[in-house]
Coordinates of C-alpha atoms in Angstrom, one line a residue:
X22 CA 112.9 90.7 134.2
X23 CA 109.5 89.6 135.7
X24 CA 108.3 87.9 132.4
X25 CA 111.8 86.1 132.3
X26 CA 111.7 84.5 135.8
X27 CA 108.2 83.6 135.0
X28 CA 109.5 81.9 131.9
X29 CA 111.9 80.1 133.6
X30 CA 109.8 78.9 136.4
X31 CA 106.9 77.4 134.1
X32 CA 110.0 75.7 132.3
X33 CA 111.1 74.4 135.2
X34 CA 107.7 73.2 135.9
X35 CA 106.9 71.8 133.0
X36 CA 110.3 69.7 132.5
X37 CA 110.5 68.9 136.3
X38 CA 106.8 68.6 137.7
X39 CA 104.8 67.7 135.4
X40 CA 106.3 64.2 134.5
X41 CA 106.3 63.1 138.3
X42 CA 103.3 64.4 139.4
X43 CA 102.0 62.1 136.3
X44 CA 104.3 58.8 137.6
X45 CA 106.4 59.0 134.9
X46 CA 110.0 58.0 134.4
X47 CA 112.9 60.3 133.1
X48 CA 112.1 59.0 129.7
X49 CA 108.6 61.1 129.3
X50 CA 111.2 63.7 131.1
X51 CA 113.5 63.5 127.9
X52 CA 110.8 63.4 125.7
X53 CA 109.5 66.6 126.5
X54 CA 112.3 68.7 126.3
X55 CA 113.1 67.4 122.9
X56 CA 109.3 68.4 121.6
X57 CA 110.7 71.6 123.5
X58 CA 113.9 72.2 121.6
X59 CA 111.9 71.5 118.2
X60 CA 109.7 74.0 118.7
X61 CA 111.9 76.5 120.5
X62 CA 114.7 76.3 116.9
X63 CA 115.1 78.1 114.2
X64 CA 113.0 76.3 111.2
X65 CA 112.6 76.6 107.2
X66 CA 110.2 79.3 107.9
X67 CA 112.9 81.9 109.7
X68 CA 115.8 80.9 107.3
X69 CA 113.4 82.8 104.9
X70 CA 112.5 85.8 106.9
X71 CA 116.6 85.7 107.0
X72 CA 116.8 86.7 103.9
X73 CA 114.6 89.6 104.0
X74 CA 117.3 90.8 106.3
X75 CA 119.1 94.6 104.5
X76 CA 118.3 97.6 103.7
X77 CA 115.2 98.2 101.6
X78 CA 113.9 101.3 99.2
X79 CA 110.2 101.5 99.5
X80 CA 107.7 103.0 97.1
X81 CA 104.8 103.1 98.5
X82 CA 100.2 104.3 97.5
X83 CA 97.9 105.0 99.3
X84 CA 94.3 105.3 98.5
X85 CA 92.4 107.5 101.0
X86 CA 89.1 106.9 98.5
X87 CA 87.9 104.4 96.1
X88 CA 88.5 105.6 92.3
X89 CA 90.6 108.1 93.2
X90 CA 94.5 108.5 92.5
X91 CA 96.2 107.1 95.7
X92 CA 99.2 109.4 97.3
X93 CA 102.3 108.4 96.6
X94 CA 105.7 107.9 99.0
X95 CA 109.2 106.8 99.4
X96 CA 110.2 105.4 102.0
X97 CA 113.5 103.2 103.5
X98 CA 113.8 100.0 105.7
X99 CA 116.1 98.0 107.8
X100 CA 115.8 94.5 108.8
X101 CA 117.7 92.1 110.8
X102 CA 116.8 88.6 112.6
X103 CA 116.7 88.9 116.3
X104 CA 116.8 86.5 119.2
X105 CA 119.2 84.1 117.4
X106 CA 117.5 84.3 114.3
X107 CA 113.8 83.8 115.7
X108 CA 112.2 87.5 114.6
X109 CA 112.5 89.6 111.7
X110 CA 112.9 93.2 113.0
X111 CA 112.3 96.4 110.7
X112 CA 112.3 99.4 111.3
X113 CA 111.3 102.2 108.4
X114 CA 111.5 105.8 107.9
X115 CA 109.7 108.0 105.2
X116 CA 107.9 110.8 104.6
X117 CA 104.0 110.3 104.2
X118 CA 101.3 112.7 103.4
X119 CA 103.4 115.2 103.6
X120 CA 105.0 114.5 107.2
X121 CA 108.0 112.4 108.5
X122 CA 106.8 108.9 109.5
X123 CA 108.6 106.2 111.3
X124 CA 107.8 102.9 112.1
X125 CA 108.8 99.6 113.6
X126 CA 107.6 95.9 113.3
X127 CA 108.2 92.8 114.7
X128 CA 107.9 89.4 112.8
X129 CA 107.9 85.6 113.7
X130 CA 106.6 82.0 112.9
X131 CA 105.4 80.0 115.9
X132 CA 106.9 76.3 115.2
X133 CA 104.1 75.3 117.2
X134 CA 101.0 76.7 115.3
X135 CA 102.6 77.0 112.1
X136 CA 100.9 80.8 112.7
X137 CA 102.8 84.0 111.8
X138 CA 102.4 87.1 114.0
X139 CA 103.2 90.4 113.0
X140 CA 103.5 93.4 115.2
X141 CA 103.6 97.3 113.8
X142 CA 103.9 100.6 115.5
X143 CA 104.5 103.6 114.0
X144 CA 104.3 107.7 114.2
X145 CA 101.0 108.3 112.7
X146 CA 98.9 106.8 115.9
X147 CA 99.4 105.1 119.2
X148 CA 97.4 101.9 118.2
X149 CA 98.9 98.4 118.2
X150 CA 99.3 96.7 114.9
X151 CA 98.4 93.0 115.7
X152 CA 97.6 90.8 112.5
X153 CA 98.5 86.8 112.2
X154 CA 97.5 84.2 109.6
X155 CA 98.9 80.4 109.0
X156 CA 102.0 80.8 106.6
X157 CA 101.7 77.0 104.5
X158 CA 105.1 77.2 102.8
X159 CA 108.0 79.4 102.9
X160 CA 108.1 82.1 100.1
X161 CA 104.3 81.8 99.4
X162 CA 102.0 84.9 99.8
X163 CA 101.9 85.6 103.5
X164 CA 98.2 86.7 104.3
X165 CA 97.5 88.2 107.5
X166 CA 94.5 89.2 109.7
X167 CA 93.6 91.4 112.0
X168 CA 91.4 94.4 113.3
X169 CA 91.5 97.8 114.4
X170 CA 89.5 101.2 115.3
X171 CA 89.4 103.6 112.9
X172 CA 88.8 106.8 114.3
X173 CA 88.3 109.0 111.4
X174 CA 84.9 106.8 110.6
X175 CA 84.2 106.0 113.8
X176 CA 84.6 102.5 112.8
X177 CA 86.0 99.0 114.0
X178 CA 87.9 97.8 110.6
X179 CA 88.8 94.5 109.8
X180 CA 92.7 94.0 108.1
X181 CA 93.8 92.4 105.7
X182 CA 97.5 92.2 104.2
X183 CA 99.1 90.1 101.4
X184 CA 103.1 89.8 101.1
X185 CA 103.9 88.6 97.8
X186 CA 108.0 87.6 97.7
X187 CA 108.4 88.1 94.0
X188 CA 112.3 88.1 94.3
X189 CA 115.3 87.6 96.7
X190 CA 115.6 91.6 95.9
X191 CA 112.0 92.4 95.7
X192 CA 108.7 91.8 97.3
X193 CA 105.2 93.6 97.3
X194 CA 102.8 94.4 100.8
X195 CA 99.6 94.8 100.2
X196 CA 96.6 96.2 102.8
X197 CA 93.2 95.9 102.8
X198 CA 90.7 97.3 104.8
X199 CA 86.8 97.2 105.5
X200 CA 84.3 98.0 108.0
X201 CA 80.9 96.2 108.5
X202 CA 78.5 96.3 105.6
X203 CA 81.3 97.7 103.3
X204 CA 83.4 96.1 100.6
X205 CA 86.6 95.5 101.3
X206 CA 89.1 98.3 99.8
X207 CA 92.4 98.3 98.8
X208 CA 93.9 101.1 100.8
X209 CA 97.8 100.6 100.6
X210 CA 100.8 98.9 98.8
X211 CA 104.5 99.0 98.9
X212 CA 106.9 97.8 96.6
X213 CA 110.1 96.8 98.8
X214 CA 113.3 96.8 96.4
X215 CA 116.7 96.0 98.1
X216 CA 118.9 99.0 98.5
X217 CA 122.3 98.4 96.4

């Protein structure tokens, strides 16, 4: 409720203020809340994460060491747009490493920045999953960055993930991961296939 009345009042400000504490006329007034409406709708980029929208089957490896086989796992997904179509919201539920595993993201395109941000939490950890990267065209490989602690190395690890869309029905995550003075290693993928 805070954050919302905060909102509010720094719209206020910014559509009401702003132009006449500059000595400007209702025009500049105008002008502004249309550059706000553009970048508060609903673009290109969202009608695509749209259509990720379902329910997804998800086979998923991962490599816990260079060379070696990776573990394997199958897991499921939901997605829907939320907030009038603004944020691709999944939510997952598998079994990994032997033990149930659960997780939920949160997905959008800033109009303004042309930046995607991804947020993930999930059962295995109480971190924050923060990654973002510039998205140039919808359906093109989405590649995101980010960073996190890893506390079985002791390490700060620099992320890396690629979403290729290879299909309507069908698209492949890939993560990468490495720490300073280390190559960078594949440590995950899943292949998404929508659920009949």
């Amino acid at each position: 409720m805070i954050r919302y009345t905060c909102r509010i009042v720094l719209l206020t400000f910014l559509l009401v203020a702003l132009p006449v504490l500059a000595g400007d006329e209702a025009s500049d007034q105008q002008a502004g809340m249309e550059r706000w409406m553009k970048a508060a709708t609903p673009g290109e980029f969202h009608e695509f994460l749209a259509k990720k929208a379902g329910s997804w089957n998800i086979a998923g490896k991962m490599w816990m060491e260079p060379g070696k086989d990776p573990e394997t796992s199958n897991s499921t997904a939901k997605a829907k747009m939320i907030l009038g179509g603004r944020f691709l919201y999944e939510t997952m539920e598998g079994v990994t490493m032997g033990m149930p595993f659960e997780g939920l993201g949160i997905t959008g395109y800033d109009n303004t920045s042309g930046v995607v941000t991804s947020i993930w939490y999930d059962s295995m950890g109480t971190v924050t999953t923060v990654l973002k990267g510039k998205w140039e065209k919808p359906g093109a490989p989405l590649e995101l960055h980010g960073e996190m602690y890893d506390p079985m190395s002791g390490m700060n690890m620099k992320i890396r993930t690629v979403t290729t869309f290879i299909s309507a029905d069908e698209s492949l995550f890939e993560y990468f991961a490495s720490a300073e003075g280390l190559p960078e290693m594949k440590a995950m993928e899943l292949r998404y296939t929508r659920a009949k």
